[in-house]
Amino acid sequence: MTAKRNRGLTEQAADTAVDQACRMLRLPTIRTQYPELADAAVRDQMT
């Protein structure tokens, strides 16, 4: 029997994780565009 784990992140934790990943992978363009891309994704899901 397996138990489900809740691995959800807070919005701030997710933003920080993306920022750190972009720094490590040297993706400055994605890092700067991420807030706008995330907002657009949220808007698209709500329609």
Tab-separated table of N, CA and C in Angstrom:
chain	number	residue	atom	x	y	z
A	1	MET	N	0.847	-1.172	0.000
A	1	MET	CA	0.000	0.000	0.000
A	1	MET	C	0.894	1.237	0.000
A	2	THR	N	0.596	2.169	-0.864
A	2	THR	CA	1.386	3.393	-0.924
A	2	THR	C	0.545	4.563	-0.459
A	3	ALA	N	1.186	5.461	0.218
A	3	ALA	CA	0.504	6.661	0.705
A	3	ALA	C	0.860	7.829	-0.198
A	4	LYS	N	-0.137	8.652	-0.479
A	4	LYS	CA	0.124	9.849	-1.268
A	4	LYS	C	0.790	10.897	-0.405
A	5	ARG	N	1.748	11.572	-0.988
A	5	ARG	CA	2.396	12.677	-0.286
A	5	ARG	C	2.029	13.979	-0.970
A	6	ASN	N	1.804	14.982	-0.174
A	6	ASN	CA	1.533	16.307	-0.710
A	6	ASN	C	2.863	17.024	-0.876
A	7	ARG	N	3.249	17.229	-2.104
A	7	ARG	CA	4.533	17.870	-2.372
A	7	ARG	C	4.351	19.256	-2.974
A	8	GLY	N	3.238	19.867	-2.702
A	8	GLY	CA	2.977	21.185	-3.238
A	8	GLY	C	3.919	22.222	-2.649
A	9	LEU	N	4.258	23.191	-3.464
A	9	LEU	CA	5.116	24.287	-3.027
A	9	LEU	C	4.289	25.551	-2.909
A	10	THR	N	4.723	26.417	-2.032
A	10	THR	CA	4.095	27.724	-2.001
A	10	THR	C	4.542	28.471	-3.249
A	11	GLU	N	3.824	29.502	-3.593
A	11	GLU	CA	4.179	30.274	-4.782
A	11	GLU	C	5.577	30.870	-4.643
A	12	GLN	N	5.889	31.366	-3.461
A	12	GLN	CA	7.207	31.957	-3.230
A	12	GLN	C	8.309	30.903	-3.359
A	13	ALA	N	8.076	29.707	-2.837
A	13	ALA	CA	9.072	28.638	-2.935
A	13	ALA	C	9.276	28.222	-4.388
A	14	ALA	N	8.199	28.162	-5.147
A	14	ALA	CA	8.308	27.800	-6.562
A	14	ALA	C	9.081	28.866	-7.329
A	15	ASP	N	8.786	30.137	-7.059
A	15	ASP	CA	9.512	31.227	-7.718
A	15	ASP	C	10.999	31.167	-7.400
A	16	THR	N	11.320	30.903	-6.145
A	16	THR	CA	12.718	30.812	-5.729
A	16	THR	C	13.402	29.629	-6.399
A	17	ALA	N	12.708	28.508	-6.505
A	17	ALA	CA	13.282	27.320	-7.143
A	17	ALA	C	13.572	27.576	-8.617
A	18	VAL	N	12.654	28.225	-9.308
A	18	VAL	CA	12.872	28.540	-10.721
A	18	VAL	C	14.033	29.507	-10.862
A	19	ASP	N	14.090	30.510	-10.004
A	19	ASP	CA	15.182	31.483	-10.049
A	19	ASP	C	16.532	30.796	-9.854
A	20	GLN	N	16.623	29.923	-8.867
A	20	GLN	CA	17.883	29.221	-8.602
A	20	GLN	C	18.256	28.297	-9.756
A	21	ALA	N	17.280	27.600	-10.310
A	21	ALA	CA	17.564	26.704	-11.437
A	21	ALA	C	18.068	27.491	-12.640
A	22	CYS	N	17.447	28.639	-12.900
A	22	CYS	CA	17.890	29.464	-14.023
A	22	CYS	C	19.303	29.988	-13.806
A	23	ARG	N	19.639	30.317	-12.581
A	23	ARG	CA	21.005	30.756	-12.281
A	23	ARG	C	22.002	29.625	-12.511
A	24	MET	N	21.663	28.426	-12.005
A	24	MET	CA	22.570	27.286	-12.141
A	24	MET	C	22.756	26.876	-13.601
A	25	LEU	N	21.683	26.953	-14.378
A	25	LEU	CA	21.737	26.553	-15.785
A	25	LEU	C	22.153	27.694	-16.708
A	26	ARG	N	22.378	28.842	-16.126
A	26	ARG	CA	22.782	30.038	-16.871
A	26	ARG	C	21.778	30.380	-17.973
A	27	LEU	N	20.548	30.614	-17.526
A	27	LEU	CA	19.450	30.978	-18.426
A	27	LEU	C	18.890	32.346	-18.031
A	28	PRO	N	19.640	33.411	-18.276
A	28	PRO	CA	19.196	34.729	-17.813
A	28	PRO	C	17.908	35.217	-18.479
A	29	THR	N	17.690	34.864	-19.733
A	29	THR	CA	16.485	35.319	-20.418
A	29	THR	C	15.241	34.696	-19.798
A	30	ILE	N	15.284	33.393	-19.550
A	30	ILE	CA	14.147	32.718	-18.919
A	30	ILE	C	13.935	33.274	-17.520
A	31	ARG	N	15.020	33.525	-16.821
A	31	ARG	CA	14.917	34.055	-15.454
A	31	ARG	C	14.199	35.399	-15.431
A	32	THR	N	14.492	36.252	-16.392
A	32	THR	CA	13.843	37.568	-16.401
A	32	THR	C	12.411	37.493	-16.922
A	33	GLN	N	12.122	36.536	-17.805
A	33	GLN	CA	10.780	36.425	-18.376
A	33	GLN	C	9.842	35.561	-17.543
A	34	TYR	N	10.367	34.824	-16.579
A	34	TYR	CA	9.553	33.873	-15.820
A	34	TYR	C	8.308	34.494	-15.174
A	35	PRO	N	8.405	35.637	-14.499
A	35	PRO	CA	7.184	36.177	-13.863
A	35	PRO	C	6.047	36.418	-14.867
A	36	GLU	N	6.380	36.960	-16.035
A	36	GLU	CA	5.353	37.205	-17.046
A	36	GLU	C	4.807	35.898	-17.611
A	37	LEU	N	5.684	34.926	-17.828
A	37	LEU	CA	5.245	33.630	-18.347
A	37	LEU	C	4.338	32.916	-17.350
A	38	ALA	N	4.683	32.980	-16.083
A	38	ALA	CA	3.875	32.335	-15.046
A	38	ALA	C	2.506	33.007	-14.933
A	39	ASP	N	2.481	34.329	-14.996
A	39	ASP	CA	1.200	35.050	-14.940
A	39	ASP	C	0.316	34.686	-16.131
A	40	ALA	N	0.919	34.591	-17.320
A	40	ALA	CA	0.156	34.221	-18.513
A	40	ALA	C	-0.392	32.801	-18.384
A	41	ALA	N	0.390	31.899	-17.822
A	41	ALA	CA	-0.069	30.521	-17.636
A	41	ALA	C	-1.253	30.468	-16.676
A	42	VAL	N	-1.202	31.249	-15.613
A	42	VAL	CA	-2.313	31.289	-14.656
A	42	VAL	C	-3.562	31.846	-15.331
A	43	ARG	N	-3.402	32.908	-16.100
A	43	ARG	CA	-4.551	33.497	-16.797
A	43	ARG	C	-5.176	32.492	-17.765
A	44	ASP	N	-4.348	31.771	-18.502
A	44	ASP	CA	-4.862	30.808	-19.480
A	44	ASP	C	-5.609	29.661	-18.810
A	45	GLN	N	-5.200	29.273	-17.633
A	45	GLN	CA	-5.865	28.182	-16.921
A	45	GLN	C	-7.212	28.607	-16.356
A	46	MET	N	-7.407	29.892	-16.136
A	46	MET	CA	-8.640	30.369	-15.516
A	46	MET	C	-9.735	30.667	-16.528
A	47	THR	N	-9.434	30.579	-17.814
A	47	THR	CA	-10.464	30.888	-18.809
A	47	THR	C	-11.162	29.644	-19.286
